[in-house]
Amino acid sequence: GPFTIPPGQPCAGTLLELAPDARVVATSYAGQFGNARSGVFSVPASACGRLRVQALNLTTCETSNVVAIQ
């Protein structure tokens, strides 16, 4: 990392603690208590042990901690 949200996108210039080739895979809206649920998506076997997730609040541009998915 870091990955910078590109110009023209919400929260442009925000740094994420992800690899420079990071991709947005899913977006979802959180409820009043911060709970969100995203649809199901496939991840290739080659990503095993390398998948990282970080949330971005599009209202405040705050970021979450990075979570490694095993």
Tab-separated table of C-alpha atoms in Angstrom:
chain	number	residue	atom	x	y	z
A	1	GLY	CA	0.000	0.000	0.000
A	2	PRO	CA	-1.120	2.573	0.255
A	3	PHE	CA	-3.966	2.810	-2.234
A	4	THR	CA	-5.261	6.328	-2.884
A	5	ILE	CA	-8.896	6.864	-3.831
A	6	PRO	CA	-8.640	8.391	-7.321
A	7	PRO	CA	-9.947	11.825	-8.369
A	8	GLY	CA	-13.601	11.921	-9.326
A	9	GLN	CA	-14.530	9.267	-6.754
A	10	PRO	CA	-16.142	9.870	-3.354
A	11	CYS	CA	-13.424	10.568	-0.743
A	12	ALA	CA	-10.823	11.224	-3.486
A	13	GLY	CA	-7.317	11.439	-2.025
A	14	THR	CA	-8.106	9.214	0.973
A	15	LEU	CA	-5.338	6.709	1.650
A	16	LEU	CA	-6.294	3.098	2.269
A	17	GLU	CA	-3.879	0.590	3.774
A	18	LEU	CA	-4.258	-1.737	0.813
A	19	ALA	CA	-2.039	-2.647	-2.129
A	20	PRO	CA	-1.773	-0.090	-4.954
A	21	ASP	CA	-3.727	-2.454	-7.236
A	22	ALA	CA	-6.695	-2.669	-4.824
A	23	ARG	CA	-10.197	-2.930	-6.298
A	24	VAL	CA	-13.649	-2.056	-5.083
A	25	VAL	CA	-15.447	-5.383	-4.983
A	26	ALA	CA	-18.644	-4.470	-3.184
A	27	THR	CA	-20.415	-1.518	-1.683
A	28	SER	CA	-23.207	-1.505	0.849
A	29	TYR	CA	-24.989	0.886	3.160
A	30	ALA	CA	-24.667	0.545	6.917
A	31	GLY	CA	-27.612	0.925	9.250
A	32	GLN	CA	-27.783	3.337	12.166
A	33	PHE	CA	-25.624	1.024	14.303
A	34	GLY	CA	-22.915	0.620	11.652
A	35	ASN	CA	-23.925	-2.856	10.504
A	36	ALA	CA	-23.646	-3.579	6.813
A	37	ARG	CA	-24.057	-6.630	4.659
A	38	SER	CA	-22.683	-7.160	1.207
A	39	GLY	CA	-23.684	-9.577	-1.503
A	40	VAL	CA	-21.839	-12.788	-2.188
A	41	PHE	CA	-18.923	-12.654	-4.583
A	42	SER	CA	-16.309	-15.155	-5.725
A	43	VAL	CA	-12.652	-14.883	-4.837
A	44	PRO	CA	-10.087	-16.898	-6.808
A	45	ALA	CA	-8.076	-19.557	-4.978
A	46	SER	CA	-4.898	-17.594	-5.774
A	47	ALA	CA	-6.108	-14.905	-3.316
A	48	CYS	CA	-6.031	-17.339	-0.386
A	49	GLY	CA	-4.175	-15.696	2.485
A	50	ARG	CA	-3.828	-12.437	0.548
A	51	LEU	CA	-7.335	-10.982	0.734
A	52	ARG	CA	-7.593	-7.773	2.763
A	53	VAL	CA	-10.740	-5.757	3.474
A	54	GLN	CA	-11.035	-2.157	4.603
A	55	ALA	CA	-14.225	-0.152	5.017
A	56	LEU	CA	-14.575	3.487	4.002
A	57	ASN	CA	-17.318	5.745	5.337
A	58	LEU	CA	-18.383	7.779	2.292
A	59	THR	CA	-19.951	10.474	4.466
A	60	THR	CA	-16.939	11.243	6.668
A	61	CYS	CA	-14.171	9.542	4.616
A	62	GLU	CA	-13.090	7.678	7.772
A	63	THR	CA	-11.439	4.297	7.231
A	64	SER	CA	-11.620	1.123	9.270
A	65	ASN	CA	-8.737	-1.099	10.269
A	66	VAL	CA	-7.645	-3.583	7.615
A	67	VAL	CA	-8.952	-7.116	8.142
A	68	ALA	CA	-7.154	-10.113	6.631
A	69	ILE	CA	-9.515	-12.799	5.341
A	70	GLN	CA	-8.154	-16.340	5.490
